[in-house]
XYZ file of C-alpha atoms in Angstrom:
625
model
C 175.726 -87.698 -56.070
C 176.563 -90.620 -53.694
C 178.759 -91.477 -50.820
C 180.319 -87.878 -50.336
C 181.362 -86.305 -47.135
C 181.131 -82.197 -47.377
C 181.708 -80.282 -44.334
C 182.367 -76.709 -42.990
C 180.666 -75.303 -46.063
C 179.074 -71.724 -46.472
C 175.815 -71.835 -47.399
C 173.469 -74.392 -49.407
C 175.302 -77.515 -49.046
C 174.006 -80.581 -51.826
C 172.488 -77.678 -54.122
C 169.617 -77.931 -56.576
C 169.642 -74.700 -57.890
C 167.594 -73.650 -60.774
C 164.482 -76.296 -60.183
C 165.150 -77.842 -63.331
C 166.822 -80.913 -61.873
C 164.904 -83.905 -62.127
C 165.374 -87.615 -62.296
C 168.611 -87.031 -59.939
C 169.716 -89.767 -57.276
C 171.357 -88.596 -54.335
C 172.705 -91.132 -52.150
C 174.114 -91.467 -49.106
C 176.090 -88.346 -48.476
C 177.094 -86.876 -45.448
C 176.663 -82.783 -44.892
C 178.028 -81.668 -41.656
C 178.339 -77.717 -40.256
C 176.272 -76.081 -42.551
C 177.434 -72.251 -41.798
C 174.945 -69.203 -42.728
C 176.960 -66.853 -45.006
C 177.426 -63.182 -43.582
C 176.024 -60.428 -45.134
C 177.306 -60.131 -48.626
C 178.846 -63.184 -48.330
C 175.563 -65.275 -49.929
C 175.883 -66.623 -53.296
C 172.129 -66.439 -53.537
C 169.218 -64.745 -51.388
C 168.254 -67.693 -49.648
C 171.618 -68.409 -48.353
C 170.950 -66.013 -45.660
C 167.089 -65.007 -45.955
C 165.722 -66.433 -43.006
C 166.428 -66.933 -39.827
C 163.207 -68.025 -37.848
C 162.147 -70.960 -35.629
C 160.496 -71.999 -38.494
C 161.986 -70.784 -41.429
C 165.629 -70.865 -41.115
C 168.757 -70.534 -44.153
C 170.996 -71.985 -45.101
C 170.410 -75.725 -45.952
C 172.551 -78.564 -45.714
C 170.280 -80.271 -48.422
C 168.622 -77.629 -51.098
C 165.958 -78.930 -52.840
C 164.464 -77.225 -55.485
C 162.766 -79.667 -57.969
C 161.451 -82.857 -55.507
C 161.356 -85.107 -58.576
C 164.630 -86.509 -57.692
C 165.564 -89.375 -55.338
C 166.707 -88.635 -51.896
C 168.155 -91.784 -49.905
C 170.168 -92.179 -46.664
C 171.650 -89.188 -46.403
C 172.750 -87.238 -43.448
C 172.811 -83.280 -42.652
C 174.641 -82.934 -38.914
C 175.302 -79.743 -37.372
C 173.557 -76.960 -40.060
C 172.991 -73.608 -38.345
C 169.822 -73.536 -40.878
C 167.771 -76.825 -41.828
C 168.831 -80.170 -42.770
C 166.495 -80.535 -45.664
C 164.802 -77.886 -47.123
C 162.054 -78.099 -50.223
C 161.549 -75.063 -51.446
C 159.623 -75.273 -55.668
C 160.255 -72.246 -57.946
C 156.904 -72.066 -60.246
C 159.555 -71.935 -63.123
C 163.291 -73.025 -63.810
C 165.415 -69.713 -62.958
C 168.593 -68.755 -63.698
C 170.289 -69.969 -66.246
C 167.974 -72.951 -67.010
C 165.190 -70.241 -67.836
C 166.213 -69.589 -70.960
C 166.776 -73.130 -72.126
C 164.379 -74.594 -74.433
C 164.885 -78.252 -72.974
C 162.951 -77.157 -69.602
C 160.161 -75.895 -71.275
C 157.475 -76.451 -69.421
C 158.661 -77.717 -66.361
C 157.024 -76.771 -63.209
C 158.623 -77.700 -59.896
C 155.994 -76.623 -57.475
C 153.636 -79.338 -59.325
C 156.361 -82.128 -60.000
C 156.118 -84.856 -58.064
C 158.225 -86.595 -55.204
C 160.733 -88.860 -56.490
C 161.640 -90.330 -53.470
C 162.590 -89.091 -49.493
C 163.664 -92.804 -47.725
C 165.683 -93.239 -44.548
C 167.120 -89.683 -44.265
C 168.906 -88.572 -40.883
C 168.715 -84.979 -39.716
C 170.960 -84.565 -36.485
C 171.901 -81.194 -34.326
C 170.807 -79.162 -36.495
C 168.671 -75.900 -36.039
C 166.162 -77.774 -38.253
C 165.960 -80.483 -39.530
C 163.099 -80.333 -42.272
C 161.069 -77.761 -43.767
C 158.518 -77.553 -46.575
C 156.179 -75.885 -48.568
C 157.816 -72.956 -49.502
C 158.410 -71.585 -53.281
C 161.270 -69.335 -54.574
C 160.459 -66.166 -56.938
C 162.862 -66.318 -59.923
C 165.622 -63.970 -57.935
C 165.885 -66.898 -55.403
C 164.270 -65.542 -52.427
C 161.748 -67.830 -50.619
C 158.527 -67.033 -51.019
C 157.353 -68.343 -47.637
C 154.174 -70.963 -46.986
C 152.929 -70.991 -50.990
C 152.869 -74.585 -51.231
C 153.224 -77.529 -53.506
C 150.502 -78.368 -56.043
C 150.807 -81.816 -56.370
C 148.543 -84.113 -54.795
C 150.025 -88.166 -54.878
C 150.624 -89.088 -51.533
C 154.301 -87.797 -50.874
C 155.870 -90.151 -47.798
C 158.856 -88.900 -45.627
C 159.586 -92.543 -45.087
C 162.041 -93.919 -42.828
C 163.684 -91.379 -40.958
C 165.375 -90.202 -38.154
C 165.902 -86.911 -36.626
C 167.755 -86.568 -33.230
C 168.993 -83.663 -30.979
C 167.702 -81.206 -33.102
C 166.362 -77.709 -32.151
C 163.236 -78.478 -34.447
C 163.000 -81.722 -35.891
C 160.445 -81.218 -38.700
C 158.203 -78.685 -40.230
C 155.872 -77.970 -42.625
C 154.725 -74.018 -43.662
C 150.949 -73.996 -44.668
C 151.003 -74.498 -48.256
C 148.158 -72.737 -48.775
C 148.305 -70.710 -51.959
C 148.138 -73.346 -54.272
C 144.308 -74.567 -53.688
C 143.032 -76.504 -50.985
C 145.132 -77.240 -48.297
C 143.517 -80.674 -46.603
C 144.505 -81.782 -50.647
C 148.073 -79.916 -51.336
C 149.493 -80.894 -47.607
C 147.553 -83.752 -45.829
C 149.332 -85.557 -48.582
C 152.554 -85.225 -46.782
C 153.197 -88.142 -44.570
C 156.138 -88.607 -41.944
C 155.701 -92.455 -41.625
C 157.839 -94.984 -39.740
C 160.113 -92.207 -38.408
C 162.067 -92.189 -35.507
C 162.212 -88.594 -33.294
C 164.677 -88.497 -30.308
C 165.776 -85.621 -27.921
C 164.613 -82.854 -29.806
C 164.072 -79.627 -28.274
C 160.862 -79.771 -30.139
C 159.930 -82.562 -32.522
C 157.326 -81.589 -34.436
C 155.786 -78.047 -35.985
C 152.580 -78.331 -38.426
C 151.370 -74.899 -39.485
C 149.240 -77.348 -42.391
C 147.131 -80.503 -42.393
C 149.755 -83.026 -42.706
C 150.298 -85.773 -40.838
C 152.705 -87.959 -38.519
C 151.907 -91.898 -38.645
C 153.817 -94.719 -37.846
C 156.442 -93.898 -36.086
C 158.048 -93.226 -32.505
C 159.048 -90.177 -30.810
C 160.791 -90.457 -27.786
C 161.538 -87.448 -25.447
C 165.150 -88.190 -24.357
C 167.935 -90.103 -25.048
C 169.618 -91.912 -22.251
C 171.536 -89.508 -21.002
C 169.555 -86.948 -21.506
C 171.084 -84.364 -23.386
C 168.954 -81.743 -23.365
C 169.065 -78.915 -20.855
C 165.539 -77.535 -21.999
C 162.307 -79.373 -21.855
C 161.084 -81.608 -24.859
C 158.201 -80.965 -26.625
C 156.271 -83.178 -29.163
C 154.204 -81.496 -30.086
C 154.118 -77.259 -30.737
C 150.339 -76.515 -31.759
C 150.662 -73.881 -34.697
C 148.203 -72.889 -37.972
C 148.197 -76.603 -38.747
C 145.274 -78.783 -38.267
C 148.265 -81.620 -38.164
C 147.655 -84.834 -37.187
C 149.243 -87.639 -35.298
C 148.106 -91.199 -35.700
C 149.128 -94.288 -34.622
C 152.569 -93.337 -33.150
C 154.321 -95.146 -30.059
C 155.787 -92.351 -27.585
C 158.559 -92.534 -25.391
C 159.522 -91.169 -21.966
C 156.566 -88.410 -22.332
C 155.525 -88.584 -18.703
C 158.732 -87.465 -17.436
C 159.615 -84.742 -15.741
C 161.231 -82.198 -18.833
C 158.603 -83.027 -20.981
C 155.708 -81.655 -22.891
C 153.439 -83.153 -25.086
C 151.895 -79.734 -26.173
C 153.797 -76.683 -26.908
C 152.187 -73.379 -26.924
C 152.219 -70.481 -29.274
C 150.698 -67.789 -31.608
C 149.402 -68.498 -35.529
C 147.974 -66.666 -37.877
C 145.037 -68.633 -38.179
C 145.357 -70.943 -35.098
C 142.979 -73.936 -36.412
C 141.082 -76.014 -33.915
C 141.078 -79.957 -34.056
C 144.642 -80.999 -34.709
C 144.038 -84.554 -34.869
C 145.834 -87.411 -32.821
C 144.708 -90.960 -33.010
C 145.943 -94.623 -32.116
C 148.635 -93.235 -29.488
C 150.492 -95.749 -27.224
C 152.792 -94.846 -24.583
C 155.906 -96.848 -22.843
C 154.177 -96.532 -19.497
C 150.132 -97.028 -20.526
C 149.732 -93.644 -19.020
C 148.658 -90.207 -20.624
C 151.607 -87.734 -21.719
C 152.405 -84.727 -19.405
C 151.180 -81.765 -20.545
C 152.291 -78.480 -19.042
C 150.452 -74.977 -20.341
C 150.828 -71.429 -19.510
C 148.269 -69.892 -17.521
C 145.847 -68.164 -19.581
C 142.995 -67.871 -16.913
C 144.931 -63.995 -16.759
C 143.547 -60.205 -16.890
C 144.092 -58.841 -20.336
C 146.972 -57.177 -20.583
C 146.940 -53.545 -21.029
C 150.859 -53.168 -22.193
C 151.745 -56.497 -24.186
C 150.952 -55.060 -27.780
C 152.896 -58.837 -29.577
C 151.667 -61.237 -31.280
C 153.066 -63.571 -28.682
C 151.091 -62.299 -26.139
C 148.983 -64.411 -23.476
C 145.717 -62.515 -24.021
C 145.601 -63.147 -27.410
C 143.559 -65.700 -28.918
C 145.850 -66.672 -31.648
C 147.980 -67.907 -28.423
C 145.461 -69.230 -25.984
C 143.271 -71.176 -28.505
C 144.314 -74.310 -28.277
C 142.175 -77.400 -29.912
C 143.250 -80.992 -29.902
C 140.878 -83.552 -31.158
C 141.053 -87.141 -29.906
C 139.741 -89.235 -31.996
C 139.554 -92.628 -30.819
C 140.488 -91.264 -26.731
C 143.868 -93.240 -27.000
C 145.103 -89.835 -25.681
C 142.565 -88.933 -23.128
C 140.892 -91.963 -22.153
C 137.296 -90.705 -24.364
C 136.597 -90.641 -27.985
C 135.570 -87.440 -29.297
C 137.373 -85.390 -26.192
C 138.735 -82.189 -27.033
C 141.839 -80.922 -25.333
C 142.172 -77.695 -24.606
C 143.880 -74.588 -22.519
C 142.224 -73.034 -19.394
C 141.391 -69.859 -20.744
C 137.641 -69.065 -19.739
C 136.348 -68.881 -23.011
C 137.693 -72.964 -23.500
C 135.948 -73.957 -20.456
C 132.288 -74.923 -19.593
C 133.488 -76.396 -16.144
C 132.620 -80.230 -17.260
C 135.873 -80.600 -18.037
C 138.273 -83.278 -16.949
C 142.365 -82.774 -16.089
C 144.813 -85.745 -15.817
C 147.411 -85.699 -12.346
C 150.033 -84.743 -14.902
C 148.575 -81.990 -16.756
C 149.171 -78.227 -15.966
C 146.885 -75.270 -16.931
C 145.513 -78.298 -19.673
C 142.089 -79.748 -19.357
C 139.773 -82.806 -21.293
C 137.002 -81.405 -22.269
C 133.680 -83.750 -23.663
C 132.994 -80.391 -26.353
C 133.800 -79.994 -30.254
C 135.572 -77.060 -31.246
C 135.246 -75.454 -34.360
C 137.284 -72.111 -35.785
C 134.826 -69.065 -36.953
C 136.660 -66.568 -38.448
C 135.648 -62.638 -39.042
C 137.249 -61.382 -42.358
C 137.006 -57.205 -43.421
C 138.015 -57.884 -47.430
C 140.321 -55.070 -48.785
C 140.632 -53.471 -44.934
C 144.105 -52.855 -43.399
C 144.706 -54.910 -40.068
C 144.813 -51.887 -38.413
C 141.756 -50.392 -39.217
C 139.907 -53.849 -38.127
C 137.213 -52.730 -35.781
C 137.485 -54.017 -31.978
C 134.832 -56.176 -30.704
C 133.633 -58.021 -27.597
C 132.777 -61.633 -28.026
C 130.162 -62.739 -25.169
C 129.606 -67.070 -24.947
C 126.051 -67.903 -23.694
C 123.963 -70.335 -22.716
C 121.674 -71.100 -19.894
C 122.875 -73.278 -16.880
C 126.680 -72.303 -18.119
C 129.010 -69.723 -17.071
C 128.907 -67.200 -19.576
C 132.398 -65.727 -20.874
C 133.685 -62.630 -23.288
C 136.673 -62.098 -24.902
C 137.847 -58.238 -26.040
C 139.316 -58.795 -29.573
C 142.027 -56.703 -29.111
C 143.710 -54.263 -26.977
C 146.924 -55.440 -29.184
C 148.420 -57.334 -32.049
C 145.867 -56.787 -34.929
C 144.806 -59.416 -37.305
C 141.407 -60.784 -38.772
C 139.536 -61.896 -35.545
C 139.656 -65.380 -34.748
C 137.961 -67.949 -31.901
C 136.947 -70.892 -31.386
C 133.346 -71.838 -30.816
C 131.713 -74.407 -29.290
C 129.238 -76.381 -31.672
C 126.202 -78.434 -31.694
C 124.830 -77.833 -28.172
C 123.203 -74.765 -28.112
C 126.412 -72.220 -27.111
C 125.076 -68.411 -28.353
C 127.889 -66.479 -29.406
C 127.280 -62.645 -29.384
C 129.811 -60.182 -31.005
C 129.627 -56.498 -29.964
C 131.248 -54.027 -32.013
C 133.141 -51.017 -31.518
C 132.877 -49.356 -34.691
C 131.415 -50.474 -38.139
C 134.236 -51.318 -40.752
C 134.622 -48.899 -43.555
C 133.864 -51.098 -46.060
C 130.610 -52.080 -44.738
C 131.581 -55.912 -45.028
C 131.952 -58.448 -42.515
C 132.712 -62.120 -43.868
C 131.850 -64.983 -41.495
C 133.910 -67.826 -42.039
C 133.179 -71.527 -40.471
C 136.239 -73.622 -40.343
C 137.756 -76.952 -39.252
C 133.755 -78.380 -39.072
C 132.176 -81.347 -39.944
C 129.492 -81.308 -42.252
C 126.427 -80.868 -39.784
C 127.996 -78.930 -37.431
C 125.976 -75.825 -35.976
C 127.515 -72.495 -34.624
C 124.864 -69.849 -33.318
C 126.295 -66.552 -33.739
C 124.392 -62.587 -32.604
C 125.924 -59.672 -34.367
C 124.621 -56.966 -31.894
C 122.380 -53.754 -33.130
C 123.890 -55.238 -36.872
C 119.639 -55.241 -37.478
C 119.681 -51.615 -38.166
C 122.149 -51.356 -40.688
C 120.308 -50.298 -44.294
C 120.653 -52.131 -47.215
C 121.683 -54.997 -45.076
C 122.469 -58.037 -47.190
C 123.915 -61.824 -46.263
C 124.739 -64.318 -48.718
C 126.550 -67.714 -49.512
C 128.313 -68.871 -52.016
C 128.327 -72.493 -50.754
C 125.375 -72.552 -48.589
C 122.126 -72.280 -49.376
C 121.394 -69.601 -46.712
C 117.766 -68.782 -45.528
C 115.968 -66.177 -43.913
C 113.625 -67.154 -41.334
C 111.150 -65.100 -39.398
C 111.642 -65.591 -35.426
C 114.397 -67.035 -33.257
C 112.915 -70.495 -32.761
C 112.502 -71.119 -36.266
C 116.575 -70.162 -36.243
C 116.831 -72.594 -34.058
C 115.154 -75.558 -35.080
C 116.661 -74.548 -39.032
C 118.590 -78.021 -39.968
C 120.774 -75.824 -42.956
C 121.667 -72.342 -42.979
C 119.818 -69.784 -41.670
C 119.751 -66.137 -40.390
C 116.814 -64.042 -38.798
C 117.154 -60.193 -38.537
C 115.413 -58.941 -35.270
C 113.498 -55.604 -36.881
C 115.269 -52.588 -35.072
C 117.773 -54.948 -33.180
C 120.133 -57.673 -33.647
C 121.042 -60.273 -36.661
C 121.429 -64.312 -35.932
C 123.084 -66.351 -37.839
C 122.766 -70.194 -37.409
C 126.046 -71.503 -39.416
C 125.387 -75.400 -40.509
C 128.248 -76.734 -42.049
C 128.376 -78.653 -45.316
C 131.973 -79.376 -45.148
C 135.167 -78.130 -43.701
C 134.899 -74.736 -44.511
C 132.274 -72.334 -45.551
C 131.595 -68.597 -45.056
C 128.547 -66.257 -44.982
C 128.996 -62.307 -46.386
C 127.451 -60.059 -44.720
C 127.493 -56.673 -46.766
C 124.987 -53.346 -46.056
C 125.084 -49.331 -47.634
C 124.065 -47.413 -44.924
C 125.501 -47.310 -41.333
C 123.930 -47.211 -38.084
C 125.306 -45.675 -34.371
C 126.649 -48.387 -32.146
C 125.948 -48.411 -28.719
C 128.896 -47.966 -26.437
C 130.681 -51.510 -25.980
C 130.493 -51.624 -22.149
C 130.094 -55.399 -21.382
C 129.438 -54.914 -17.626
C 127.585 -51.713 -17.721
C 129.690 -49.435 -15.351
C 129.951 -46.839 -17.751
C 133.493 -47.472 -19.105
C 133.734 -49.060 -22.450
C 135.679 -52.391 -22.725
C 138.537 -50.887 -24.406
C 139.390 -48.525 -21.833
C 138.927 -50.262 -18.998
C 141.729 -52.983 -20.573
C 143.583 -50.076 -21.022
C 143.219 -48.878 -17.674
C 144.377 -52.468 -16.203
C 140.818 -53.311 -15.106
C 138.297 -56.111 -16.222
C 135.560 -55.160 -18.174
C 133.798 -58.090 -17.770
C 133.121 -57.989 -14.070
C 129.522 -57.902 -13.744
C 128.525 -57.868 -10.039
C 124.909 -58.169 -10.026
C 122.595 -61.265 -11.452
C 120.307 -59.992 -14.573
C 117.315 -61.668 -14.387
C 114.953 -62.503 -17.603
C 114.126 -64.820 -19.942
C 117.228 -67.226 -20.857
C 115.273 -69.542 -23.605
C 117.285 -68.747 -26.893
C 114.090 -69.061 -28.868
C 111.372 -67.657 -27.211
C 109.607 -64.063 -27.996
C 111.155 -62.544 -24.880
C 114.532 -63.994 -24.769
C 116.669 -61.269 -23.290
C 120.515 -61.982 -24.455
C 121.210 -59.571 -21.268
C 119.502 -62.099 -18.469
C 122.365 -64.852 -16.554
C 119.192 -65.987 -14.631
C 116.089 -67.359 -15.342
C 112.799 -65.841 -13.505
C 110.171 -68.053 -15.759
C 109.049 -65.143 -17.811
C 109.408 -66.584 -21.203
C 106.505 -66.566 -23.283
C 106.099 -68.779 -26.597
C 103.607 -68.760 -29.362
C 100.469 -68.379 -29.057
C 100.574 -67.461 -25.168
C 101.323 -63.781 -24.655
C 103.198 -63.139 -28.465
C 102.794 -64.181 -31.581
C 104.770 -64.257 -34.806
C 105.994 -62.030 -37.219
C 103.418 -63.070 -39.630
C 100.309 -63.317 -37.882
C 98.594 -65.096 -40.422
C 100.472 -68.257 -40.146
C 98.625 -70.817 -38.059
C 100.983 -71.972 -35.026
C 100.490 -75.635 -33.803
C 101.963 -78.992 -33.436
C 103.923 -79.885 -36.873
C 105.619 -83.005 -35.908
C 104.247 -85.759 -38.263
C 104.575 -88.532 -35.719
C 102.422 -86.584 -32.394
C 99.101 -87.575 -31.757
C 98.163 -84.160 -32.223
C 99.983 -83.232 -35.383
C 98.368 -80.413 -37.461
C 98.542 -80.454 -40.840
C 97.688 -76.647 -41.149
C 99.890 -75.371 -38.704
C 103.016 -73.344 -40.099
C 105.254 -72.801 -36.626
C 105.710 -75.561 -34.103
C 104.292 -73.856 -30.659
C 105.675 -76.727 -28.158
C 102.002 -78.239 -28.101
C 103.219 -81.586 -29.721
C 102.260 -84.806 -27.691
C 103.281 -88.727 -27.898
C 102.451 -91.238 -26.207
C 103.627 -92.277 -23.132
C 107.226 -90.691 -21.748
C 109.916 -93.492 -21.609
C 111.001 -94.211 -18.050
C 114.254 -94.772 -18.877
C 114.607 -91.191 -20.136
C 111.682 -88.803 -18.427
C 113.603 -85.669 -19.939
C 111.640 -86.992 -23.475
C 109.287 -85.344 -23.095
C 107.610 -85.936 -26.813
C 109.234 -88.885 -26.915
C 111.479 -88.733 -30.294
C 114.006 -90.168 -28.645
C 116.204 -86.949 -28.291
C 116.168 -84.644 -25.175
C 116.354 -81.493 -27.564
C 114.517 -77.975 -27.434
C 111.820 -79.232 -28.292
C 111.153 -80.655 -24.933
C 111.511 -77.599 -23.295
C 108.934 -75.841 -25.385
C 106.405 -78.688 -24.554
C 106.906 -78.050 -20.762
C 107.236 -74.424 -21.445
C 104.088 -74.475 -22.563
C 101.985 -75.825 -19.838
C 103.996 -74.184 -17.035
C 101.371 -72.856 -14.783
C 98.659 -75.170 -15.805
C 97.205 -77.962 -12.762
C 97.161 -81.117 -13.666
C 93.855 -82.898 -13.552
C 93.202 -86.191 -12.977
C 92.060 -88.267 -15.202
């Protein structure tokens, strides 16, 4: 099919209909005014299916089977999408029945070739990772199992509404191997409304997007970049015009899972300077009447998580950036001139996940999530007066950041699955399940981890894999250590227990109905003093201030198993004891370094540790020699 023109068409334009078309070379064609059929007017379900930012019918270019070759075309004007993939399992129609497809299988076939394509004021330009049952209807985000590198090379997309997209491919196996295959490279973007939509791993390299043409044709701001399931990734891409006035690196919105650490790397700019970013204000109340998924108290809209890699985008390797919704925020935080409501923040982000297997969304239990850690402001989170879904947030990892869910209500099927996600292997997330301690027949396992129980908090603590300690009559901890990108703890028990009411602040209205009621039920007037240390035998998770009460092994407590001698068990301290069981904080080195005094045992790591060893000779005089 080469060198046609086909305009003010109904429908599917360039058609591959059955998926049984391979080996095909279409060349150089020009489809222009794509029209979406009215109702009854479709020759097939997807004519008309769809009709969604993300997903939307018909398509100028159909493509069923991508084993075919796909070179210089043009789709102009479509009220759907310029180029569409969307793999039956199966031939349908009339192919199904023929012996000579046999076999076939376009959602595993792979991609002939996609080279110097144009997509240009259309509604959008490119979407992928969809499948068709055999009636024709999409069967949206089920992906493509095929895993060869598959390069969207050469192309351009201009004015469009959406420029490309890609649905999250995830029910065909792993989805860093089924989508981060997909690669947009040497591509040119230009005055799109928004120019780029990942809800899966794949990946933009190469190429230049540029916010506005000369004239400036857009009447809306341009965004690059719309943050969605994804994790995408951007590397090594020029961009254009993106400190402007009308433009927006980062476009907000709800996902169903909203992954943290969408990748950029290698970014240059026209100007040398950093990209405007302008965010919605999510530092807000919760808000007692928008029920939507789109709402700005959600999490699936406020969670936010851009990982820069090499700090070609903020000006620090390793910086996160995120929105300035309290739970995002430690206050260390940096924020370019030209960023709004938008912040650089030196913390990694990781996604944990609760999942209730086989129970409706709307019987998913409500639940505060409290953020804690001594010498930082300590935040909570009401999952949800709203839009109900599994219950997802992102965590700070590796420095000591307690999370601490409080339930409403126990789920009716007694199971609670934790999931890790979007971590590196090593990663630590320290999560309390509140008065979870008393449940009977309580059980957590791992499939992929090799979980252990341990017996106290600072043994949790100083765990380098897997671990969870249940506090008798009280709480469970669970120290998630990551042994790749994703990995998930069940947590499964017979016999219930009574909750305490969920009242975060203590004024004698529960969280729930003080949202409700318009009112924060976080506001918690008066300083709690206590023990802060995470670790010791009198941590109290309640205390935001520190009055030096904590006690540690062997002064004024002792461990669950008495038995066990408690002493210095670091190989390398002068006082190392071969016997002892527990580390007590009694470990000493030789001489502090001056050029870091906070080493206190001198392993070269300002760590817990440390404060254990002062912790344990607070009080004492010091003699001289």
């Amino acid at each position: 099919v080469e060198d046609n023109f086909f305009y003010h068409h109904i429908g599917h334009g360039v058609f591959l209909e059955d998926g049984s078309e391979r080996y095909n070379s279409i060349l150089n064609n020009v489809v222009v005014l794509s029209k979406r059929p009215a109702q009854w007017e479709e020759v097939t379900p997807s004519d008309n299916q769809l009709n969604q930012v993300q997903n939307r019918t018909p398509a100028s270019f159909w493509i069923t089977n991508p084993n075919n070759i796909f070179e210089g075309n043009v789709a102009a004007g479509t009220e759907g999408t310029g180029y569409w993939f969307a793999l039956p399992e199966a031939p349908m129609g009339a192919s199904a029945g023929i012996s000579l497809f046999d076999g076939i299988e376009p959602y595993r076939e792979p991609l002939g070739s996609f080279v110097g394509n144009t997509a240009h004021s259309c509604m959008s330009g490119f979407d992928i990772f969809d499948q068709l049952f055999p009636d024709h209807s999409i069967r949206t985000n089920a992906g493509w199992q095929e895993s060869g590198e598959h390069l969207i090379d050469g192309c351009v997309w201009y004015a469009n509404d959406l420029a490309v997209y890609s649905g999250i491919g995830g029910g065909v196996g792993d989805k860093v191997t089924y989508t981060a295959n997909l690669k947009f490279q040497d591509n040119v973007f230009v005055a799109n409304a928004t120019a780029i939509q990942l809800a899966s791993y794949s990946q933009v390299v190469e190429s230049a997007i540029v916010a506005h043409g000369q004239s400036n044709i857009l009447s809306q701001t341009a965004s690059l970049y719309r943050i969605y399931d994804g994790a995408g990734q951007i590397h090594d891409c020029h961009l254009v015009g993106w400190n402007q006035p009308y433009t927006d690196y980062l476009k907000d919105g709800g996902a169903g899972t909203k992954h943290t650490n969408h990748r950029v790397s290698g970014i240059t700019t026209d100007d040398g300077l950093a990209p405007r970013i302008d965010m919605r204000n999510y530092d807000i109340p919760a808000s007692p009447t928008d029920m939507t998924p789109q709402s700005l108290s959600h999490p699936r809209v406020w969670n936010m998580v851009l990982l820069d890699e090499d700090g070609s985008l903020t000006g620090t390797a390793g910086h996160s950036i995120v929105s300035n919704h309290p739970m995002m925020l430690v206050g260390d935080e940096a924020q370019p001139v030209n960023w709004v409501n938008a912040f650089s923040s030196p913390h990694r982000f990781d996604l944990v996940i609760l999942q209730f297997p086989a129970l409706p969304n709307d019987s998913i239990p409500n639940v505060t999530c409290t953020r804690i850690k001594t010498g930082s402001p300590t935040e909570s989170v009401y999952y949800i007066h709203g839009y109900k879904e599994h219950i997802q947030l992102p965590f700070i990892i590796n420095e000591g950041f307690l999370y601490s869910y409080q339930f409403e209500s126990l789920p009716a099927t007694q199971q609670i699955k934790v999931v890790l996600d979007d971590a590196d292997a090593g990663d630590a997330a320290w999560i309390r399940f509140v008065g979870l301690g008393n449940l009977g027949g309580l059980t957590l396992s791992s499939s992929a981890l090799a979980l252990v129980e341990v017996g106290s908090l600072l043994e949790l603590t100083n765990s380098q894999q897997a671990a969870y300690f249940v506090e008798p009559g009280g709480d469970v901890y669970l120290n998630m250590v990551a042994i790749g990108r994703v990995q998930n703890v069940n947590m499964t028990w017979t016999d219930d227990v009574e909750l305490s009411p969920l009242d975060t602040d203590g004024d004698g209205a529960t969280d729930g109905d003080e949202i409700a009621a318009g009112n924060d039920p976080f506001a918690i007037d008066l300083d709690v003093l206590g023990c802060t240390y995470f670790g010791a035998c009198n941590y109290d998770i309640e205390a935001d201030v520190e009055d030096g009460s904590c006690l540690f092994p062997p002064i004024g407590c002792s461990w669950p198993d008495n038995s066990a001698f408690v002493g210095c068990t670091y190989s390398d301290a002068i006082n190392y004891n071969t016997e002892a069981v527990y580390d007590d904080g009694s470990c000493m080195w030789n001489a502090v370094s001056a050029e870091c005094p906070a080493d206190v045992n001198g392993d070269g790591m300002v760590a817990v540790q440390d404060i254990l060893l002062v912790l344990s000779s607070y009080g004492s005089p010091c003699l001289d020699e």
